[in-house]
Amino acid sequence: MNKIALITGATAGIGKATALLLAENSYNVIITGRRQELLDEMKKEIEVKHKRNALSLCFDVRNQQEVEKAIGSIPSGWKNIDVLVNNAGLAVGLNPVQNGIIDDWERMIDTNIKGLLYVTQSVLPIMIERGKGHIVNIGSIAGVQVYENGNVYCASKHAVNALSKGMRIDLLKHGIKVSEIRPGLAETEFSIVRFKGDKEAAKKPYIGLQPLSGNDVADAVLYVITRPKHVNINDLEITPTTQANSYYVFRK
Ligand code: NDP
Ligand code: 8X3
């Protein structure tokens, strides 16, 4: 029996790379995001190229009712979710807190914290009933460090860090593993979203270095979920070789 993995935010970047890598490694994948056309393309690619099954669910993780409806609609053959990758997330804006835009704050808090909670709570009854499962939260180095103008994004990823620890404790007795992966600079659509479509500004964080790719982080997800049953990777931090942390980056 092939295992089933549900990946949120599978239409781009880390989530897309993860869904494709897991499909390549014999997982049947449930792919989610808000862009239906991209989900359709992904589903086709997974089925044709990787010869794996894919189920796509189009919903906004910020809307609790939509989340519940989408997860509730999963057909019986797909219900036994082995792995949940809570990846959907974003940074919007990079302003000092005094100039912060309320809508940006709400988008980050609602997506990165509340969305992760809504999806987790919808999937958990299935894992609890089976007495097994693995939740992988995509945090960030911004979840353990704070940098100038990163205020609310960093706070949201600090919340992911705290939630990962809290979930791990609460789910111990249910045999459910919880891991957090904290990437550093990864070149995806992340920066384009953070700079609201300004492609020039979006390139700047990656100048003079080789950032991580979505595939590099996907590889870490695959490692974490393929450890033996009695082993859990609690935290895995992954940065480009030329990045030590949020403050020290060596650029040529
Ligand atoms: P991308 O912008 O490339 O991908 C983000 C994904 O999240 C998209 O598939 C998007 O899908 C989905 N998404 C965003 N908002 C929502 C929403 N409200 N409902 C459903 N899906 C949503 O960024 P990354 O791949 O880089 O980011 C993935 C995760 O990695 C995020 O949690 C991010 O914080 C984290 N991260 C990224 C780093 C980086 O440097 N890139 C470093 C550290 C952590 P759609 O638009 O179709 O809804
Ligand atoms: C994304 C990495 O350094 O832009 O979480 O916060 S960073």
PDB file of C-alpha atoms and ligand atoms in Angstrom:
ATOM      1  CA  MET A   1       0.000   0.000   0.000  1.00  0.00           C
ATOM      2  CA  ASN A   2       1.360   3.390  -0.939  1.00  0.00           C
ATOM      3  CA  LYS A   3       1.390   5.983   1.800  1.00  0.00           C
ATOM      4  CA  ILE A   4      -0.681   9.150   1.514  1.00  0.00           C
ATOM      5  CA  ALA A   5       0.726  12.642   2.090  1.00  0.00           C
ATOM      6  CA  LEU A   6      -1.268  15.872   2.169  1.00  0.00           C
ATOM      7  CA  ILE A   7       0.778  18.941   1.328  1.00  0.00           C
ATOM      8  CA  THR A   8      -0.650  22.440   1.762  1.00  0.00           C
ATOM      9  CA  GLY A   9       0.596  25.147  -0.585  1.00  0.00           C
ATOM     10  CA  ALA A  10       1.559  22.640  -3.267  1.00  0.00           C
ATOM     11  CA  THR A  11       1.103  25.051  -6.186  1.00  0.00           C
ATOM     12  CA  ALA A  12       4.543  26.657  -5.853  1.00  0.00           C
ATOM     13  CA  GLY A  13       7.964  26.620  -4.256  1.00  0.00           C
ATOM     14  CA  ILE A  14       8.673  24.251  -1.383  1.00  0.00           C
ATOM     15  CA  GLY A  15       5.204  22.673  -1.357  1.00  0.00           C
ATOM     16  CA  LYS A  16       5.256  21.929  -5.065  1.00  0.00           C
ATOM     17  CA  ALA A  17       8.768  20.450  -4.890  1.00  0.00           C
ATOM     18  CA  THR A  18       7.706  18.353  -1.881  1.00  0.00           C
ATOM     19  CA  ALA A  19       4.604  16.979  -3.586  1.00  0.00           C
ATOM     20  CA  LEU A  20       6.612  16.028  -6.679  1.00  0.00           C
ATOM     21  CA  LEU A  21       9.439  14.444  -4.671  1.00  0.00           C
ATOM     22  CA  LEU A  22       7.041  12.441  -2.503  1.00  0.00           C
ATOM     23  CA  ALA A  23       5.196  11.248  -5.615  1.00  0.00           C
ATOM     24  CA  GLU A  24       8.542  10.234  -7.092  1.00  0.00           C
ATOM     25  CA  ASN A  25       9.108   8.258  -3.873  1.00  0.00           C
ATOM     26  CA  SER A  26       5.883   6.283  -4.087  1.00  0.00           C
ATOM     27  CA  TYR A  27       3.565   8.473  -2.022  1.00  0.00           C
ATOM     28  CA  ASN A  28       0.090   9.204  -3.286  1.00  0.00           C
ATOM     29  CA  VAL A  29      -0.326  12.923  -2.726  1.00  0.00           C
ATOM     30  CA  ILE A  30      -3.162  15.252  -1.815  1.00  0.00           C
ATOM     31  CA  ILE A  31      -2.178  18.641  -3.168  1.00  0.00           C
ATOM     32  CA  THR A  32      -3.787  21.857  -1.973  1.00  0.00           C
ATOM     33  CA  GLY A  33      -3.650  25.566  -2.723  1.00  0.00           C
ATOM     34  CA  ARG A  34      -5.874  28.365  -3.972  1.00  0.00           C
ATOM     35  CA  ARG A  35      -4.921  28.278  -7.670  1.00  0.00           C
ATOM     36  CA  GLN A  36      -7.047  25.601  -9.306  1.00  0.00           C
ATOM     37  CA  GLU A  37      -5.270  25.747 -12.683  1.00  0.00           C
ATOM     38  CA  LEU A  38      -1.894  25.068 -11.071  1.00  0.00           C
ATOM     39  CA  LEU A  39      -3.364  22.202  -9.053  1.00  0.00           C
ATOM     40  CA  ASP A  40      -4.743  20.740 -12.295  1.00  0.00           C
ATOM     41  CA  GLU A  41      -1.292  20.942 -13.934  1.00  0.00           C
ATOM     42  CA  MET A  42       0.359  19.352 -10.899  1.00  0.00           C
ATOM     43  CA  LYS A  43      -2.170  16.521 -10.771  1.00  0.00           C
ATOM     44  CA  LYS A  44      -1.525  15.736 -14.432  1.00  0.00           C
ATOM     45  CA  GLU A  45       2.258  15.829 -13.956  1.00  0.00           C
ATOM     46  CA  ILE A  46       2.100  13.503 -10.944  1.00  0.00           C
ATOM     47  CA  GLU A  47      -0.198  11.039 -12.669  1.00  0.00           C
ATOM     48  CA  VAL A  48       1.538  11.011 -16.051  1.00  0.00           C
ATOM     49  CA  LYS A  49       5.202  11.484 -15.139  1.00  0.00           C
ATOM     50  CA  HIS A  50       5.365   9.796 -11.751  1.00  0.00           C
ATOM     51  CA  LYS A  51       2.541   7.280 -12.259  1.00  0.00           C
ATOM     52  CA  ARG A  52       1.163   8.076  -8.815  1.00  0.00           C
ATOM     53  CA  ASN A  53      -2.308   9.107  -7.789  1.00  0.00           C
ATOM     54  CA  ALA A  54      -2.999  12.723  -6.943  1.00  0.00           C
ATOM     55  CA  LEU A  55      -6.050  14.342  -5.398  1.00  0.00           C
ATOM     56  CA  SER A  56      -6.350  18.097  -5.594  1.00  0.00           C
ATOM     57  CA  LEU A  57      -8.257  20.245  -3.124  1.00  0.00           C
ATOM     58  CA  CYS A  58      -8.615  23.943  -3.840  1.00  0.00           C
ATOM     59  CA  PHE A  59      -9.184  25.989  -0.692  1.00  0.00           C
ATOM     60  CA  ASP A  60      -7.918  28.914   1.329  1.00  0.00           C
ATOM     61  CA  VAL A  61      -6.352  27.770   4.602  1.00  0.00           C
ATOM     62  CA  ARG A  62      -7.539  31.022   6.244  1.00  0.00           C
ATOM     63  CA  ASN A  63     -11.170  30.015   5.930  1.00  0.00           C
ATOM     64  CA  GLN A  64     -11.970  27.446   8.623  1.00  0.00           C
ATOM     65  CA  GLN A  65     -15.255  26.371   7.024  1.00  0.00           C
ATOM     66  CA  GLU A  66     -13.591  25.880   3.634  1.00  0.00           C
ATOM     67  CA  VAL A  67     -10.837  23.843   5.280  1.00  0.00           C
ATOM     68  CA  GLU A  68     -13.304  21.624   7.108  1.00  0.00           C
ATOM     69  CA  LYS A  69     -15.395  21.140   3.961  1.00  0.00           C
ATOM     70  CA  ALA A  70     -12.386  20.311   1.789  1.00  0.00           C
ATOM     71  CA  ILE A  71     -10.868  17.829   4.245  1.00  0.00           C
ATOM     72  CA  GLY A  72     -14.340  16.383   4.892  1.00  0.00           C
ATOM     73  CA  SER A  73     -14.780  15.818   1.135  1.00  0.00           C
ATOM     74  CA  ILE A  74     -11.760  13.516   0.866  1.00  0.00           C
ATOM     75  CA  PRO A  75     -13.028  10.208  -0.576  1.00  0.00           C
ATOM     76  CA  SER A  76     -12.653   7.083   1.553  1.00  0.00           C
ATOM     77  CA  GLY A  77      -9.732   5.677  -0.463  1.00  0.00           C
ATOM     78  CA  TRP A  78      -7.745   8.801   0.365  1.00  0.00           C
ATOM     79  CA  LYS A  79      -8.703   9.254   4.001  1.00  0.00           C
ATOM     80  CA  ASN A  80      -5.796   7.437   5.646  1.00  0.00           C
ATOM     81  CA  ILE A  81      -3.419  10.359   5.571  1.00  0.00           C
ATOM     82  CA  ASP A  82       0.015   9.264   6.802  1.00  0.00           C
ATOM     83  CA  VAL A  83       1.810  12.573   6.451  1.00  0.00           C
ATOM     84  CA  LEU A  84       0.573  16.162   6.684  1.00  0.00           C
ATOM     85  CA  VAL A  85       2.994  18.820   5.496  1.00  0.00           C
ATOM     86  CA  ASN A  86       1.830  22.203   6.789  1.00  0.00           C
ATOM     87  CA  ASN A  87       3.658  24.322   4.253  1.00  0.00           C
ATOM     88  CA  ALA A  88       1.204  27.000   3.002  1.00  0.00           C
ATOM     89  CA  GLY A  89       2.482  30.323   4.229  1.00  0.00           C
ATOM     90  CA  LEU A  90       3.752  33.710   3.278  1.00  0.00           C
ATOM     91  CA  ALA A  91       5.417  36.955   4.225  1.00  0.00           C
ATOM     92  CA  VAL A  92       3.705  40.136   3.041  1.00  0.00           C
ATOM     93  CA  GLY A  93       5.538  43.449   3.301  1.00  0.00           C
ATOM     94  CA  LEU A  94       8.751  44.308   5.100  1.00  0.00           C
ATOM     95  CA  ASN A  95       8.030  47.404   7.187  1.00  0.00           C
ATOM     96  CA  PRO A  96       8.961  48.683  10.606  1.00  0.00           C
ATOM     97  CA  VAL A  97       6.161  47.872  13.003  1.00  0.00           C
ATOM     98  CA  GLN A  98       5.091  51.528  13.257  1.00  0.00           C
ATOM     99  CA  ASN A  99       4.389  51.530   9.500  1.00  0.00           C
ATOM    100  CA  GLY A 100       2.927  48.049   9.342  1.00  0.00           C
ATOM    101  CA  ILE A 101      -0.115  47.510   7.150  1.00  0.00           C
ATOM    102  CA  ILE A 102      -2.934  45.845   9.061  1.00  0.00           C
ATOM    103  CA  ASP A 103      -4.065  43.802   6.064  1.00  0.00           C
ATOM    104  CA  ASP A 104      -0.514  42.416   5.652  1.00  0.00           C
ATOM    105  CA  TRP A 105      -0.415  41.474   9.331  1.00  0.00           C
ATOM    106  CA  GLU A 106      -3.750  39.716   9.086  1.00  0.00           C
ATOM    107  CA  ARG A 107      -2.775  37.794   5.962  1.00  0.00           C
ATOM    108  CA  MET A 108       0.367  36.480   7.666  1.00  0.00           C
ATOM    109  CA  ILE A 109      -1.243  35.658  11.000  1.00  0.00           C
ATOM    110  CA  ASP A 110      -4.322  34.106   9.389  1.00  0.00           C
ATOM    111  CA  THR A 111      -2.317  31.989   6.945  1.00  0.00           C
ATOM    112  CA  ASN A 112       0.805  31.025   8.877  1.00  0.00           C
ATOM    113  CA  ILE A 113      -0.774  30.432  12.280  1.00  0.00           C
ATOM    114  CA  LYS A 114      -4.537  30.050  12.032  1.00  0.00           C
ATOM    115  CA  GLY A 115      -4.457  28.246   8.670  1.00  0.00           C
ATOM    116  CA  LEU A 116      -1.934  25.736   9.985  1.00  0.00           C
ATOM    117  CA  LEU A 117      -4.151  25.133  13.024  1.00  0.00           C
ATOM    118  CA  TYR A 118      -7.352  24.732  10.979  1.00  0.00           C
ATOM    119  CA  VAL A 119      -5.782  22.175   8.631  1.00  0.00           C
ATOM    120  CA  THR A 120      -4.129  20.298  11.491  1.00  0.00           C
ATOM    121  CA  GLN A 121      -7.328  20.076  13.482  1.00  0.00           C
ATOM    122  CA  SER A 122      -9.255  18.790  10.454  1.00  0.00           C
ATOM    123  CA  VAL A 123      -6.722  16.073   9.685  1.00  0.00           C
ATOM    124  CA  LEU A 124      -5.945  14.974  13.243  1.00  0.00           C
ATOM    125  CA  PRO A 125      -9.063  12.872  13.951  1.00  0.00           C
ATOM    126  CA  ILE A 126      -7.998  10.533  11.127  1.00  0.00           C
ATOM    127  CA  MET A 127      -4.473  10.168  12.531  1.00  0.00           C
ATOM    128  CA  ILE A 128      -5.688   9.788  16.114  1.00  0.00           C
ATOM    129  CA  GLU A 129      -8.116   7.063  15.087  1.00  0.00           C
ATOM    130  CA  ARG A 130      -5.309   5.186  13.339  1.00  0.00           C
ATOM    131  CA  GLY A 131      -2.864   5.775  16.203  1.00  0.00           C
ATOM    132  CA  LYS A 132      -0.207   6.990  13.800  1.00  0.00           C
ATOM    133  CA  GLY A 133       0.750   9.806  11.492  1.00  0.00           C
ATOM    134  CA  HIS A 134       3.375  12.460  10.955  1.00  0.00           C
ATOM    135  CA  ILE A 135       2.919  16.224  10.885  1.00  0.00           C
ATOM    136  CA  VAL A 136       5.701  18.269   9.340  1.00  0.00           C
ATOM    137  CA  ASN A 137       5.449  22.003   9.928  1.00  0.00           C
ATOM    138  CA  ILE A 138       7.441  24.269   7.664  1.00  0.00           C
ATOM    139  CA  GLY A 139       8.719  26.921  10.032  1.00  0.00           C
ATOM    140  CA  SER A 140      11.646  29.205   9.283  1.00  0.00           C
ATOM    141  CA  ILE A 141      14.859  30.472  10.774  1.00  0.00           C
ATOM    142  CA  ALA A 142      12.603  33.498  11.344  1.00  0.00           C
ATOM    143  CA  GLY A 143      10.878  31.276  13.912  1.00  0.00           C
ATOM    144  CA  VAL A 144      13.879  31.421  16.207  1.00  0.00           C
ATOM    145  CA  GLN A 145      15.425  34.768  15.248  1.00  0.00           C
ATOM    146  CA  VAL A 146      14.014  38.206  14.553  1.00  0.00           C
ATOM    147  CA  TYR A 147      15.397  40.655  11.998  1.00  0.00           C
ATOM    148  CA  GLU A 148      14.707  44.300  11.205  1.00  0.00           C
ATOM    149  CA  ASN A 149      11.249  44.855   9.678  1.00  0.00           C
ATOM    150  CA  GLY A 150      10.457  41.149   9.926  1.00  0.00           C
ATOM    151  CA  ASN A 151       8.299  41.709  13.051  1.00  0.00           C
ATOM    152  CA  VAL A 152       4.966  40.045  12.225  1.00  0.00           C
ATOM    153  CA  TYR A 153       6.329  37.406   9.846  1.00  0.00           C
ATOM    154  CA  CYS A 154       8.913  36.424  12.476  1.00  0.00           C
ATOM    155  CA  ALA A 155       6.178  36.370  15.132  1.00  0.00           C
ATOM    156  CA  SER A 156       4.059  34.072  12.974  1.00  0.00           C
ATOM    157  CA  LYS A 157       6.978  31.670  12.494  1.00  0.00           C
ATOM    158  CA  HIS A 158       7.814  31.840  16.225  1.00  0.00           C
ATOM    159  CA  ALA A 159       4.221  30.679  16.686  1.00  0.00           C
ATOM    160  CA  VAL A 160       4.841  27.767  14.301  1.00  0.00           C
ATOM    161  CA  ASN A 161       7.881  26.872  16.423  1.00  0.00           C
ATOM    162  CA  ALA A 162       5.817  26.951  19.633  1.00  0.00           C
ATOM    163  CA  LEU A 163       2.936  25.055  18.036  1.00  0.00           C
ATOM    164  CA  SER A 164       5.279  22.356  16.755  1.00  0.00           C
ATOM    165  CA  LYS A 165       6.599  21.830  20.291  1.00  0.00           C
ATOM    166  CA  GLY A 166       3.109  21.923  21.786  1.00  0.00           C
ATOM    167  CA  MET A 167       1.624  19.524  19.231  1.00  0.00           C
ATOM    168  CA  ARG A 168       4.496  17.108  19.787  1.00  0.00           C
ATOM    169  CA  ILE A 169       3.651  16.970  23.492  1.00  0.00           C
ATOM    170  CA  ASP A 170      -0.131  16.705  23.023  1.00  0.00           C
ATOM    171  CA  LEU A 171       0.156  14.000  20.393  1.00  0.00           C
ATOM    172  CA  LEU A 172       2.745  11.831  22.136  1.00  0.00           C
ATOM    173  CA  LYS A 173       0.149   9.412  23.472  1.00  0.00           C
ATOM    174  CA  HIS A 174      -1.423   9.051  20.037  1.00  0.00           C
ATOM    175  CA  GLY A 175       1.755   7.868  18.338  1.00  0.00           C
ATOM    176  CA  ILE A 176       1.818  10.884  16.043  1.00  0.00           C
ATOM    177  CA  LYS A 177       5.175  12.397  15.147  1.00  0.00           C
ATOM    178  CA  VAL A 178       5.598  16.162  14.842  1.00  0.00           C
ATOM    179  CA  SER A 179       8.620  17.672  13.123  1.00  0.00           C
ATOM    180  CA  GLU A 180       9.520  21.242  12.311  1.00  0.00           C
ATOM    181  CA  ILE A 181      11.711  22.137   9.355  1.00  0.00           C
ATOM    182  CA  ARG A 182      13.204  25.619   9.451  1.00  0.00           C
ATOM    183  CA  PRO A 183      14.611  26.790   6.120  1.00  0.00           C
ATOM    184  CA  GLY A 184      16.737  29.864   5.571  1.00  0.00           C
ATOM    185  CA  LEU A 185      16.863  31.730   2.253  1.00  0.00           C
ATOM    186  CA  ALA A 186      15.060  29.710  -0.413  1.00  0.00           C
ATOM    187  CA  GLU A 187      14.312  31.102  -3.859  1.00  0.00           C
ATOM    188  CA  THR A 188      10.663  30.407  -4.605  1.00  0.00           C
ATOM    189  CA  GLU A 189       7.684  32.737  -5.124  1.00  0.00           C
ATOM    190  CA  PHE A 190       8.140  33.745  -1.460  1.00  0.00           C
ATOM    191  CA  SER A 191      10.034  36.979  -2.104  1.00  0.00           C
ATOM    192  CA  ILE A 192       7.745  38.011  -4.976  1.00  0.00           C
ATOM    193  CA  VAL A 193       4.791  37.657  -2.593  1.00  0.00           C
ATOM    194  CA  ARG A 194       6.652  39.496   0.200  1.00  0.00           C
ATOM    195  CA  PHE A 195       7.418  42.417  -2.162  1.00  0.00           C
ATOM    196  CA  LYS A 196       3.912  42.335  -3.646  1.00  0.00           C
ATOM    197  CA  GLY A 197       4.910  41.468  -7.196  1.00  0.00           C
ATOM    198  CA  ASP A 198       7.983  43.754  -7.410  1.00  0.00           C
ATOM    199  CA  LYS A 199      10.300  41.285  -9.155  1.00  0.00           C
ATOM    200  CA  GLU A 200      13.404  43.491  -8.899  1.00  0.00           C
ATOM    201  CA  ALA A 201      13.046  43.919  -5.136  1.00  0.00           C
ATOM    202  CA  ALA A 202      12.290  40.200  -4.867  1.00  0.00           C
ATOM    203  CA  LYS A 203      15.662  39.256  -6.408  1.00  0.00           C
ATOM    204  CA  LYS A 204      17.747  41.246  -3.903  1.00  0.00           C
ATOM    205  CA  PRO A 205      17.845  38.743  -1.001  1.00  0.00           C
ATOM    206  CA  TYR A 206      19.464  36.184  -3.317  1.00  0.00           C
ATOM    207  CA  ILE A 207      22.141  38.390  -4.905  1.00  0.00           C
ATOM    208  CA  GLY A 208      25.687  37.081  -4.468  1.00  0.00           C
ATOM    209  CA  LEU A 209      24.771  33.692  -3.054  1.00  0.00           C
ATOM    210  CA  GLN A 210      23.266  30.382  -4.032  1.00  0.00           C
ATOM    211  CA  PRO A 211      19.987  30.129  -2.140  1.00  0.00           C
ATOM    212  CA  LEU A 212      18.198  26.924  -1.275  1.00  0.00           C
ATOM    213  CA  SER A 213      15.740  25.676  -3.864  1.00  0.00           C
ATOM    214  CA  GLY A 214      12.335  24.202  -3.158  1.00  0.00           C
ATOM    215  CA  ASN A 215      13.918  20.832  -3.941  1.00  0.00           C
ATOM    216  CA  ASP A 216      16.532  21.239  -1.202  1.00  0.00           C
ATOM    217  CA  VAL A 217      13.798  21.699   1.399  1.00  0.00           C
ATOM    218  CA  ALA A 218      11.689  18.909  -0.113  1.00  0.00           C
ATOM    219  CA  ASP A 219      14.677  16.620   0.306  1.00  0.00           C
ATOM    220  CA  ALA A 220      14.711  17.472   4.032  1.00  0.00           C
ATOM    221  CA  VAL A 221      10.985  16.679   4.261  1.00  0.00           C
ATOM    222  CA  LEU A 222      11.586  13.298   2.634  1.00  0.00           C
ATOM    223  CA  TYR A 223      14.431  12.559   5.064  1.00  0.00           C
ATOM    224  CA  VAL A 224      12.307  13.465   8.083  1.00  0.00           C
ATOM    225  CA  ILE A 225       9.328  11.332   7.065  1.00  0.00           C
ATOM    226  CA  THR A 226      11.335   8.256   6.135  1.00  0.00           C
ATOM    227  CA  ARG A 227      13.036   7.643   9.510  1.00  0.00           C
ATOM    228  CA  PRO A 228      12.183   4.397  11.313  1.00  0.00           C
ATOM    229  CA  LYS A 229       8.944   4.272  13.337  1.00  0.00           C
ATOM    230  CA  HIS A 230      10.750   4.765  16.673  1.00  0.00           C
ATOM    231  CA  VAL A 231      12.749   7.805  15.505  1.00  0.00           C
ATOM    232  CA  ASN A 232      11.481  11.377  15.247  1.00  0.00           C
ATOM    233  CA  ILE A 233      13.401  14.345  13.917  1.00  0.00           C
ATOM    234  CA  ASN A 234      12.051  17.147  16.098  1.00  0.00           C
ATOM    235  CA  ASP A 235      13.757  20.064  14.370  1.00  0.00           C
ATOM    236  CA  LEU A 236      15.727  20.386  11.212  1.00  0.00           C
ATOM    237  CA  GLU A 237      17.248  23.741  10.280  1.00  0.00           C
ATOM    238  CA  ILE A 238      18.524  24.091   6.739  1.00  0.00           C
ATOM    239  CA  THR A 239      20.261  27.113   5.191  1.00  0.00           C
ATOM    240  CA  PRO A 240      22.411  27.813   2.152  1.00  0.00           C
ATOM    241  CA  THR A 241      26.069  27.046   2.902  1.00  0.00           C
ATOM    242  CA  THR A 242      26.780  30.786   2.816  1.00  0.00           C
ATOM    243  CA  GLN A 243      24.114  31.635   5.409  1.00  0.00           C
ATOM    244  CA  ALA A 244      24.848  31.046   9.107  1.00  0.00           C
ATOM    245  CA  ASN A 245      21.592  32.512  10.413  1.00  0.00           C
ATOM    246  CA  SER A 246      19.242  35.463   9.815  1.00  0.00           C
ATOM    247  CA  TYR A 247      22.086  37.990  10.336  1.00  0.00           C
ATOM    248  CA  TYR A 248      25.197  36.451   8.836  1.00  0.00           C
ATOM    249  CA  VAL A 249      25.139  35.870   5.118  1.00  0.00           C
ATOM    250  CA  PHE A 250      28.293  35.785   2.997  1.00  0.00           C
ATOM    251  CA  ARG A 251      27.753  37.293  -0.446  1.00  0.00           C
ATOM    252  CA  LYS A 252      30.295  37.378  -3.276  1.00  0.00           C
TER     253      LYS A 252
HETATM  254  P1  NDP B   1       5.740  30.200  -2.320  1.00  0.00           P
HETATM  255  O1  NDP B   1       5.149  31.572  -2.366  1.00  0.00           O
HETATM  256  O2  NDP B   1       6.556  29.744  -3.479  1.00  0.00           O
HETATM  257  O3  NDP B   1       4.604  29.127  -2.016  1.00  0.00           O
HETATM  258  C1  NDP B   1       3.641  29.361  -1.051  1.00  0.00           C
HETATM  259  C2  NDP B   1       2.517  28.346  -1.169  1.00  0.00           C
HETATM  260  O4  NDP B   1       1.567  28.597  -0.135  1.00  0.00           O
HETATM  261  C3  NDP B   1       1.795  28.450  -2.484  1.00  0.00           C
HETATM  262  O5  NDP B   1       1.546  27.150  -2.975  1.00  0.00           O
HETATM  263  C4  NDP B   1       0.491  29.127  -2.131  1.00  0.00           C
HETATM  264  O6  NDP B   1      -0.547  28.619  -2.952  1.00  0.00           O
HETATM  265  C5  NDP B   1       0.274  28.648  -0.695  1.00  0.00           C
HETATM  266  N1  NDP B   1      -0.590  29.556   0.049  1.00  0.00           N
HETATM  267  C6  NDP B   1      -0.310  30.824   0.433  1.00  0.00           C
HETATM  268  N2  NDP B   1      -1.375  31.364   1.057  1.00  0.00           N
HETATM  269  C7  NDP B   1      -2.336  30.409   1.076  1.00  0.00           C
HETATM  270  C8  NDP B   1      -3.662  30.352   1.561  1.00  0.00           C
HETATM  271  N3  NDP B   1      -4.216  31.404   2.189  1.00  0.00           N
HETATM  272  N4  NDP B   1      -4.379  29.221   1.409  1.00  0.00           N
HETATM  273  C9  NDP B   1      -3.822  28.155   0.785  1.00  0.00           C
HETATM  274  N5  NDP B   1      -2.584  28.125   0.299  1.00  0.00           N
HETATM  275  C10 NDP B   1      -1.841  29.250   0.435  1.00  0.00           C
HETATM  276  O7  NDP B   1       6.643  30.199  -0.993  1.00  0.00           O
HETATM  277  P2  NDP B   1       7.570  29.068  -0.345  1.00  0.00           P
HETATM  278  O8  NDP B   1       7.446  27.804  -1.053  1.00  0.00           O
HETATM  279  O9  NDP B   1       8.907  29.662  -0.162  1.00  0.00           O
HETATM  280  O10 NDP B   1       6.899  28.998   1.099  1.00  0.00           O
HETATM  281  C11 NDP B   1       6.408  27.802   1.658  1.00  0.00           C
HETATM  282  C12 NDP B   1       6.589  27.859   3.160  1.00  0.00           C
HETATM  283  O11 NDP B   1       7.985  27.940   3.446  1.00  0.00           O
HETATM  284  C13 NDP B   1       5.956  29.072   3.845  1.00  0.00           C
HETATM  285  O12 NDP B   1       5.364  28.652   5.043  1.00  0.00           O
HETATM  286  C14 NDP B   1       7.143  29.979   4.130  1.00  0.00           C
HETATM  287  O13 NDP B   1       6.921  30.804   5.237  1.00  0.00           O
HETATM  288  C15 NDP B   1       8.210  28.964   4.399  1.00  0.00           C
HETATM  289  N6  NDP B   1       9.584  29.417   4.265  1.00  0.00           N
HETATM  290  C16 NDP B   1      10.043  29.936   3.093  1.00  0.00           C
HETATM  291  C17 NDP B   1      11.353  30.357   2.993  1.00  0.00           C
HETATM  292  C18 NDP B   1      11.896  30.994   1.771  1.00  0.00           C
HETATM  293  O14 NDP B   1      12.958  31.658   1.866  1.00  0.00           O
HETATM  294  N7  NDP B   1      11.277  30.825   0.608  1.00  0.00           N
HETATM  295  C19 NDP B   1      12.280  30.190   4.115  1.00  0.00           C
HETATM  296  C20 NDP B   1      11.681  29.668   5.311  1.00  0.00           C
HETATM  297  C21 NDP B   1      10.391  29.275   5.360  1.00  0.00           C
HETATM  298  P3  NDP B   1      -1.706  29.489  -3.648  1.00  0.00           P
HETATM  299  O15 NDP B   1      -1.130  30.832  -3.951  1.00  0.00           O
HETATM  300  O16 NDP B   1      -2.079  28.677  -4.846  1.00  0.00           O
HETATM  301  O17 NDP B   1      -2.764  29.507  -2.626  1.00  0.00           O
HETATM  302  C1  8X3 B   2      11.844  32.972   5.093  1.00  0.00           C
HETATM  303  C2  8X3 B   2      13.288  33.219   5.355  1.00  0.00           C
HETATM  304  O1  8X3 B   2      14.968  34.939   6.163  1.00  0.00           O
HETATM  305  O2  8X3 B   2      13.215  35.702   4.672  1.00  0.00           O
HETATM  306  O3  8X3 B   2      11.217  32.449   6.201  1.00  0.00           O
HETATM  307  O4  8X3 B   2      12.710  35.170   6.946  1.00  0.00           O
HETATM  308  S1  8X3 B   2      13.540  34.839   5.797  1.00  0.00           S
END
